[in-house]
């Protein structure tokens, strides 16, 4: 991501994190930062349509470790899908190796956002009391499911907004360019995993979905993970 774009996003997020900000102001700053990240994705796609060497299709493996490895993997998938990346979950020890496929710029966006969201999820869970009658692990799994679902929806909305903005600005080919990119990523996945099967849907018994969804609505979609000096995500505890 360009330094100019990073500077804009950092400035917006610094304002959003200022304790003097009202919740409404903070939400507005965060929404603008998310909009910039989405616009960056569209701009890079259009540039690559003219010069493919600037943004090649690639892949990377992200290790997702216990505890709650499957739930963290679900969060990664929720971030990757709206950013036009695809991931394949492979069992690795007590966790998973998530094989991500996408264009270089989109893989970069996924990595930045997922790193930040893992930290935010850990903080959110730490500040949420588990009901006395409920098993902590069941509650936290459902909390993470709610968080991931809302975050994925918010990212999809931001991406759709960036596409609409480009079309309104007179870029009629943007939808075709993005569709072609998605097709190319899917072909790369099919080449690597010709017998890939979809996982069965999960059934979660916990009651934390609602509070996790609320945390997902508050989540900063691009904050600390955008800073080069930011640490790696803290583990989500038991």
PDB file of N, CA and C in Angstrom, residues 100-176:
ATOM      1  N   UNK A 100      -4.082 -18.822   1.198  1.00  0.00           N
ATOM      2  CA  UNK A 100      -4.780 -17.700   0.586  1.00  0.00           C
ATOM      3  C   UNK A 100      -4.343 -17.516  -0.866  1.00  0.00           C
ATOM      4  N   UNK A 101      -5.307 -17.222  -1.727  1.00  0.00           N
ATOM      5  CA  UNK A 101      -5.049 -16.937  -3.132  1.00  0.00           C
ATOM      6  C   UNK A 101      -5.656 -15.587  -3.465  1.00  0.00           C
ATOM      7  N   UNK A 102      -4.927 -14.785  -4.240  1.00  0.00           N
ATOM      8  CA  UNK A 102      -5.458 -13.496  -4.653  1.00  0.00           C
ATOM      9  C   UNK A 102      -4.389 -12.678  -5.356  1.00  0.00           C
ATOM     10  N   UNK A 103      -4.780 -11.512  -5.826  1.00  0.00           N
ATOM     11  CA  UNK A 103      -3.808 -10.589  -6.391  1.00  0.00           C
ATOM     12  C   UNK A 103      -3.000  -9.975  -5.254  1.00  0.00           C
ATOM     13  N   UNK A 104      -1.776  -9.577  -5.569  1.00  0.00           N
ATOM     14  CA  UNK A 104      -0.850  -9.116  -4.527  1.00  0.00           C
ATOM     15  C   UNK A 104      -1.440  -7.999  -3.673  1.00  0.00           C
ATOM     16  N   UNK A 105      -2.085  -7.018  -4.306  1.00  0.00           N
ATOM     17  CA  UNK A 105      -2.633  -5.890  -3.550  1.00  0.00           C
ATOM     18  C   UNK A 105      -3.760  -6.331  -2.631  1.00  0.00           C
ATOM     19  N   UNK A 106      -4.562  -7.302  -3.069  1.00  0.00           N
ATOM     20  CA  UNK A 106      -5.666  -7.776  -2.238  1.00  0.00           C
ATOM     21  C   UNK A 106      -5.163  -8.649  -1.086  1.00  0.00           C
ATOM     22  N   UNK A 107      -4.140  -9.461  -1.347  1.00  0.00           N
ATOM     23  CA  UNK A 107      -3.542 -10.243  -0.266  1.00  0.00           C
ATOM     24  C   UNK A 107      -2.966  -9.322   0.803  1.00  0.00           C
ATOM     25  N   UNK A 108      -2.374  -8.210   0.372  1.00  0.00           N
ATOM     26  CA  UNK A 108      -1.830  -7.232   1.317  1.00  0.00           C
ATOM     27  C   UNK A 108      -2.943  -6.650   2.180  1.00  0.00           C
ATOM     28  N   UNK A 109      -4.066  -6.316   1.560  1.00  0.00           N
ATOM     29  CA  UNK A 109      -5.189  -5.745   2.319  1.00  0.00           C
ATOM     30  C   UNK A 109      -5.735  -6.750   3.320  1.00  0.00           C
ATOM     31  N   UNK A 110      -5.858  -8.000   2.903  1.00  0.00           N
ATOM     32  CA  UNK A 110      -6.353  -9.034   3.808  1.00  0.00           C
ATOM     33  C   UNK A 110      -5.436  -9.185   5.012  1.00  0.00           C
ATOM     34  N   UNK A 111      -4.133  -9.228   4.761  1.00  0.00           N
ATOM     35  CA  UNK A 111      -3.176  -9.400   5.856  1.00  0.00           C
ATOM     36  C   UNK A 111      -3.262  -8.253   6.855  1.00  0.00           C
ATOM     37  N   UNK A 112      -3.326  -7.017   6.365  1.00  0.00           N
ATOM     38  CA  UNK A 112      -3.402  -5.853   7.234  1.00  0.00           C
ATOM     39  C   UNK A 112      -4.661  -5.864   8.090  1.00  0.00           C
ATOM     40  N   UNK A 113      -5.788  -6.137   7.463  1.00  0.00           N
ATOM     41  CA  UNK A 113      -7.055  -6.100   8.189  1.00  0.00           C
ATOM     42  C   UNK A 113      -7.195  -7.269   9.154  1.00  0.00           C
ATOM     43  N   UNK A 114      -6.804  -8.452   8.727  1.00  0.00           N
ATOM     44  CA  UNK A 114      -6.939  -9.622   9.601  1.00  0.00           C
ATOM     45  C   UNK A 114      -6.078  -9.466  10.849  1.00  0.00           C
ATOM     46  N   UNK A 115      -4.858  -8.949  10.684  1.00  0.00           N
ATOM     47  CA  UNK A 115      -3.978  -8.736  11.827  1.00  0.00           C
ATOM     48  C   UNK A 115      -4.625  -7.794  12.835  1.00  0.00           C
ATOM     49  N   UNK A 116      -5.185  -6.701  12.346  1.00  0.00           N
ATOM     50  CA  UNK A 116      -5.829  -5.741  13.228  1.00  0.00           C
ATOM     51  C   UNK A 116      -7.073  -6.325  13.879  1.00  0.00           C
ATOM     52  N   UNK A 117      -7.893  -7.025  13.106  1.00  0.00           N
ATOM     53  CA  UNK A 117      -9.153  -7.548  13.630  1.00  0.00           C
ATOM     54  C   UNK A 117      -8.940  -8.650  14.665  1.00  0.00           C
ATOM     55  N   UNK A 118      -7.874  -9.433  14.522  1.00  0.00           N
ATOM     56  CA  UNK A 118      -7.582 -10.434  15.547  1.00  0.00           C
ATOM     57  C   UNK A 118      -7.318  -9.765  16.895  1.00  0.00           C
ATOM     58  N   UNK A 119      -6.560  -8.676  16.869  1.00  0.00           N
ATOM     59  CA  UNK A 119      -6.275  -7.947  18.107  1.00  0.00           C
ATOM     60  C   UNK A 119      -7.569  -7.382  18.677  1.00  0.00           C
ATOM     61  N   UNK A 120      -8.386  -6.782  17.823  1.00  0.00           N
ATOM     62  CA  UNK A 120      -9.640  -6.196  18.295  1.00  0.00           C
ATOM     63  C   UNK A 120     -10.585  -7.260  18.850  1.00  0.00           C
ATOM     64  N   UNK A 121     -10.614  -8.417  18.210  1.00  0.00           N
ATOM     65  CA  UNK A 121     -11.458  -9.501  18.709  1.00  0.00           C
ATOM     66  C   UNK A 121     -10.979  -9.974  20.079  1.00  0.00           C
ATOM     67  N   UNK A 122      -9.667 -10.080  20.237  1.00  0.00           N
ATOM     68  CA  UNK A 122      -9.116 -10.492  21.532  1.00  0.00           C
ATOM     69  C   UNK A 122      -9.496  -9.503  22.618  1.00  0.00           C
ATOM     70  N   UNK A 123      -9.391  -8.214  22.323  1.00  0.00           N
ATOM     71  CA  UNK A 123      -9.760  -7.194  23.296  1.00  0.00           C
ATOM     72  C   UNK A 123     -11.254  -7.240  23.601  1.00  0.00           C
ATOM     73  N   UNK A 124     -12.053  -7.440  22.544  1.00  0.00           N
ATOM     74  CA  UNK A 124     -13.495  -7.495  22.740  1.00  0.00           C
ATOM     75  C   UNK A 124     -13.917  -8.669  23.598  1.00  0.00           C
ATOM     76  N   UNK A 125     -13.317  -9.821  23.348  1.00  0.00           N
ATOM     77  CA  UNK A 125     -13.642 -10.997  24.157  1.00  0.00           C
ATOM     78  C   UNK A 125     -13.208 -10.814  25.605  1.00  0.00           C
ATOM     79  N   UNK A 126     -12.043 -10.211  25.791  1.00  0.00           N
ATOM     80  CA  UNK A 126     -11.549 -10.007  27.156  1.00  0.00           C
ATOM     81  C   UNK A 126     -12.463  -9.094  27.954  1.00  0.00           C
ATOM     82  N   UNK A 127     -13.159  -8.187  27.260  1.00  0.00           N
ATOM     83  CA  UNK A 127     -14.034  -7.257  27.954  1.00  0.00           C
ATOM     84  C   UNK A 127     -15.485  -7.688  28.001  1.00  0.00           C
ATOM     85  N   UNK A 128     -15.775  -8.916  27.553  1.00  0.00           N
ATOM     86  CA  UNK A 128     -17.152  -9.411  27.542  1.00  0.00           C
ATOM     87  C   UNK A 128     -17.312 -10.529  28.568  1.00  0.00           C
ATOM     88  N   UNK A 129     -18.227 -10.325  29.485  1.00  0.00           N
ATOM     89  CA  UNK A 129     -18.458 -11.331  30.532  1.00  0.00           C
ATOM     90  C   UNK A 129     -19.232 -12.516  29.970  1.00  0.00           C
ATOM     91  N   UNK A 130     -18.788 -13.705  30.298  1.00  0.00           N
ATOM     92  CA  UNK A 130     -19.502 -14.919  29.900  1.00  0.00           C
ATOM     93  C   UNK A 130     -20.643 -15.146  30.882  1.00  0.00           C
ATOM     94  N   UNK A 131     -21.869 -15.344  30.390  1.00  0.00           N
ATOM     95  CA  UNK A 131     -22.992 -15.597  31.308  1.00  0.00           C
ATOM     96  C   UNK A 131     -22.697 -16.762  32.246  1.00  0.00           C
ATOM     97  N   UNK A 132     -23.152 -16.642  33.461  1.00  0.00           N
ATOM     98  CA  UNK A 132     -22.830 -17.630  34.499  1.00  0.00           C
ATOM     99  C   UNK A 132     -23.296 -19.034  34.138  1.00  0.00           C
ATOM    100  N   UNK A 133     -24.380 -19.133  33.381  1.00  0.00           N
ATOM    101  CA  UNK A 133     -24.946 -20.450  33.073  1.00  0.00           C
ATOM    102  C   UNK A 133     -24.324 -21.098  31.843  1.00  0.00           C
ATOM    103  N   UNK A 134     -23.370 -20.424  31.197  1.00  0.00           N
ATOM    104  CA  UNK A 134     -22.902 -20.895  29.890  1.00  0.00           C
ATOM    105  C   UNK A 134     -21.447 -21.331  29.919  1.00  0.00           C
ATOM    106  N   UNK A 135     -21.135 -22.306  29.067  1.00  0.00           N
ATOM    107  CA  UNK A 135     -19.751 -22.756  28.939  1.00  0.00           C
ATOM    108  C   UNK A 135     -18.953 -21.667  28.225  1.00  0.00           C
ATOM    109  N   UNK A 136     -17.814 -21.248  28.796  1.00  0.00           N
ATOM    110  CA  UNK A 136     -17.046 -20.147  28.196  1.00  0.00           C
ATOM    111  C   UNK A 136     -16.659 -20.369  26.736  1.00  0.00           C
ATOM    112  N   UNK A 137     -16.203 -21.584  26.392  1.00  0.00           N
ATOM    113  CA  UNK A 137     -15.763 -21.835  25.020  1.00  0.00           C
ATOM    114  C   UNK A 137     -16.925 -21.705  24.038  1.00  0.00           C
ATOM    115  N   UNK A 138     -18.098 -22.225  24.404  1.00  0.00           N
ATOM    116  CA  UNK A 138     -19.262 -22.137  23.516  1.00  0.00           C
ATOM    117  C   UNK A 138     -19.664 -20.685  23.302  1.00  0.00           C
ATOM    118  N   UNK A 139     -19.650 -19.904  24.366  1.00  0.00           N
ATOM    119  CA  UNK A 139     -20.001 -18.493  24.259  1.00  0.00           C
ATOM    120  C   UNK A 139     -19.018 -17.761  23.352  1.00  0.00           C
ATOM    121  N   UNK A 140     -17.728 -18.003  23.545  1.00  0.00           N
ATOM    122  CA  UNK A 140     -16.718 -17.279  22.785  1.00  0.00           C
ATOM    123  C   UNK A 140     -16.719 -17.661  21.313  1.00  0.00           C
ATOM    124  N   UNK A 141     -17.010 -18.925  21.032  1.00  0.00           N
ATOM    125  CA  UNK A 141     -17.098 -19.323  19.625  1.00  0.00           C
ATOM    126  C   UNK A 141     -18.249 -18.610  18.930  1.00  0.00           C
ATOM    127  N   UNK A 142     -19.388 -18.542  19.590  1.00  0.00           N
ATOM    128  CA  UNK A 142     -20.524 -17.854  18.973  1.00  0.00           C
ATOM    129  C   UNK A 142     -20.268 -16.349  18.894  1.00  0.00           C
ATOM    130  N   UNK A 143     -19.535 -15.796  19.879  1.00  0.00           N
ATOM    131  CA  UNK A 143     -19.164 -14.378  19.841  1.00  0.00           C
ATOM    132  C   UNK A 143     -18.306 -14.106  18.607  1.00  0.00           C
ATOM    133  N   UNK A 144     -17.307 -14.939  18.379  1.00  0.00           N
ATOM    134  CA  UNK A 144     -16.423 -14.763  17.229  1.00  0.00           C
ATOM    135  C   UNK A 144     -17.177 -14.927  15.910  1.00  0.00           C
ATOM    136  N   UNK A 145     -18.171 -15.804  15.885  1.00  0.00           N
ATOM    137  CA  UNK A 145     -18.971 -15.978  14.669  1.00  0.00           C
ATOM    138  C   UNK A 145     -19.752 -14.707  14.362  1.00  0.00           C
ATOM    139  N   UNK A 146     -20.337 -14.094  15.393  1.00  0.00           N
ATOM    140  CA  UNK A 146     -21.064 -12.848  15.192  1.00  0.00           C
ATOM    141  C   UNK A 146     -20.150 -11.731  14.733  1.00  0.00           C
ATOM    142  N   UNK A 147     -18.984 -11.644  15.351  1.00  0.00           N
ATOM    143  CA  UNK A 147     -17.993 -10.632  14.992  1.00  0.00           C
ATOM    144  C   UNK A 147     -17.592 -10.781  13.529  1.00  0.00           C
ATOM    145  N   UNK A 148     -17.267 -12.006  13.113  1.00  0.00           N
ATOM    146  CA  UNK A 148     -16.816 -12.259  11.741  1.00  0.00           C
ATOM    147  C   UNK A 148     -17.914 -11.958  10.732  1.00  0.00           C
ATOM    148  N   UNK A 149     -19.142 -12.333  11.035  1.00  0.00           N
ATOM    149  CA  UNK A 149     -20.229 -12.122  10.082  1.00  0.00           C
ATOM    150  C   UNK A 149     -20.456 -10.637   9.826  1.00  0.00           C
ATOM    151  N   UNK A 150     -20.466  -9.839  10.871  1.00  0.00           N
ATOM    152  CA  UNK A 150     -20.709  -8.404  10.700  1.00  0.00           C
ATOM    153  C   UNK A 150     -19.535  -7.726  10.009  1.00  0.00           C
ATOM    154  N   UNK A 151     -18.315  -8.088  10.392  1.00  0.00           N
ATOM    155  CA  UNK A 151     -17.131  -7.504   9.740  1.00  0.00           C
ATOM    156  C   UNK A 151     -17.145  -7.811   8.247  1.00  0.00           C
ATOM    157  N   UNK A 152     -17.450  -9.048   7.878  1.00  0.00           N
ATOM    158  CA  UNK A 152     -17.507  -9.410   6.467  1.00  0.00           C
ATOM    159  C   UNK A 152     -18.540  -8.597   5.710  1.00  0.00           C
ATOM    160  N   UNK A 153     -19.699  -8.378   6.326  1.00  0.00           N
ATOM    161  CA  UNK A 153     -20.730  -7.574   5.689  1.00  0.00           C
ATOM    162  C   UNK A 153     -20.312  -6.129   5.503  1.00  0.00           C
ATOM    163  N   UNK A 154     -19.642  -5.567   6.507  1.00  0.00           N
ATOM    164  CA  UNK A 154     -19.173  -4.188   6.407  1.00  0.00           C
ATOM    165  C   UNK A 154     -18.130  -4.033   5.303  1.00  0.00           C
ATOM    166  N   UNK A 155     -17.236  -4.993   5.199  1.00  0.00           N
ATOM    167  CA  UNK A 155     -16.222  -4.932   4.142  1.00  0.00           C
ATOM    168  C   UNK A 155     -16.861  -5.057   2.759  1.00  0.00           C
ATOM    169  N   UNK A 156     -17.850  -5.923   2.634  1.00  0.00           N
ATOM    170  CA  UNK A 156     -18.541  -6.078   1.352  1.00  0.00           C
ATOM    171  C   UNK A 156     -19.220  -4.773   0.948  1.00  0.00           C
ATOM    172  N   UNK A 157     -19.819  -4.082   1.903  1.00  0.00           N
ATOM    173  CA  UNK A 157     -20.469  -2.802   1.614  1.00  0.00           C
ATOM    174  C   UNK A 157     -19.451  -1.757   1.163  1.00  0.00           C
ATOM    175  N   UNK A 158     -18.300  -1.719   1.824  1.00  0.00           N
ATOM    176  CA  UNK A 158     -17.263  -0.758   1.449  1.00  0.00           C
ATOM    177  C   UNK A 158     -16.735  -1.036   0.046  1.00  0.00           C
ATOM    178  N   UNK A 159     -16.544  -2.319  -0.272  1.00  0.00           N
ATOM    179  CA  UNK A 159     -16.057  -2.677  -1.606  1.00  0.00           C
ATOM    180  C   UNK A 159     -17.084  -2.304  -2.672  1.00  0.00           C
ATOM    181  N   UNK A 160     -18.355  -2.576  -2.413  1.00  0.00           N
ATOM    182  CA  UNK A 160     -19.403  -2.240  -3.377  1.00  0.00           C
ATOM    183  C   UNK A 160     -19.478  -0.732  -3.578  1.00  0.00           C
ATOM    184  N   UNK A 161     -19.286   0.022  -2.495  1.00  0.00           N
ATOM    185  CA  UNK A 161     -19.296   1.472  -2.613  1.00  0.00           C
ATOM    186  C   UNK A 161     -18.164   1.989  -3.467  1.00  0.00           C
ATOM    187  N   UNK A 162     -16.985   1.405  -3.325  1.00  0.00           N
ATOM    188  CA  UNK A 162     -15.834   1.825  -4.129  1.00  0.00           C
ATOM    189  C   UNK A 162     -16.057   1.512  -5.607  1.00  0.00           C
ATOM    190  N   UNK A 163     -16.664   0.376  -5.898  1.00  0.00           N
ATOM    191  CA  UNK A 163     -16.961   0.010  -7.289  1.00  0.00           C
ATOM    192  C   UNK A 163     -17.974   0.982  -7.882  1.00  0.00           C
ATOM    193  N   UNK A 164     -19.022   1.301  -7.122  1.00  0.00           N
ATOM    194  CA  UNK A 164     -20.044   2.232  -7.606  1.00  0.00           C
ATOM    195  C   UNK A 164     -19.450   3.613  -7.851  1.00  0.00           C
ATOM    196  N   UNK A 165     -18.560   4.030  -6.970  1.00  0.00           N
ATOM    197  CA  UNK A 165     -17.911   5.334  -7.115  1.00  0.00           C
ATOM    198  C   UNK A 165     -17.080   5.387  -8.396  1.00  0.00           C
ATOM    199  N   UNK A 166     -16.356   4.310  -8.677  1.00  0.00           N
ATOM    200  CA  UNK A 166     -15.548   4.268  -9.902  1.00  0.00           C
ATOM    201  C   UNK A 166     -16.436   4.309 -11.139  1.00  0.00           C
ATOM    202  N   UNK A 167     -17.558   3.595 -11.102  1.00  0.00           N
ATOM    203  CA  UNK A 167     -18.478   3.584 -12.242  1.00  0.00           C
ATOM    204  C   UNK A 167     -19.072   4.971 -12.465  1.00  0.00           C
ATOM    205  N   UNK A 168     -19.423   5.662 -11.388  1.00  0.00           N
ATOM    206  CA  UNK A 168     -19.985   7.011 -11.493  1.00  0.00           C
ATOM    207  C   UNK A 168     -18.953   7.999 -12.027  1.00  0.00           C
ATOM    208  N   UNK A 169     -17.676   7.697 -11.801  1.00  0.00           N
ATOM    209  CA  UNK A 169     -16.613   8.574 -12.279  1.00  0.00           C
ATOM    210  C   UNK A 169     -16.270   8.319 -13.748  1.00  0.00           C
ATOM    211  N   UNK A 170     -17.016   7.406 -14.382  1.00  0.00           N
ATOM    212  CA  UNK A 170     -16.812   7.171 -15.803  1.00  0.00           C
ATOM    213  C   UNK A 170     -15.871   6.035 -16.124  1.00  0.00           C
ATOM    214  N   UNK A 171     -15.788   5.045 -15.234  1.00  0.00           N
ATOM    215  CA  UNK A 171     -14.948   3.865 -15.493  1.00  0.00           C
ATOM    216  C   UNK A 171     -15.893   2.687 -15.746  1.00  0.00           C
ATOM    217  N   UNK A 172     -16.420   2.566 -16.961  1.00  0.00           N
ATOM    218  CA  UNK A 172     -17.444   1.549 -17.230  1.00  0.00           C
ATOM    219  C   UNK A 172     -16.940   0.124 -17.129  1.00  0.00           C
ATOM    220  N   UNK A 173     -15.634  -0.076 -17.228  1.00  0.00           N
ATOM    221  CA  UNK A 173     -15.105  -1.438 -17.255  1.00  0.00           C
ATOM    222  C   UNK A 173     -14.806  -1.999 -15.871  1.00  0.00           C
ATOM    223  N   UNK A 174     -15.054  -1.235 -14.809  1.00  0.00           N
ATOM    224  CA  UNK A 174     -14.598  -1.670 -13.488  1.00  0.00           C
ATOM    225  C   UNK A 174     -15.220  -3.003 -13.081  1.00  0.00           C
ATOM    226  N   UNK A 175     -16.516  -3.182 -13.334  1.00  0.00           N
ATOM    227  CA  UNK A 175     -17.161  -4.439 -12.944  1.00  0.00           C
ATOM    228  C   UNK A 175     -16.567  -5.616 -13.706  1.00  0.00           C
ATOM    229  N   UNK A 176     -16.281  -5.422 -14.989  1.00  0.00           N
ATOM    230  CA  UNK A 176     -15.686  -6.490 -15.797  1.00  0.00           C
ATOM    231  C   UNK A 176     -14.270  -6.811 -15.332  1.00  0.00           C
TER     232      UNK A 176
END
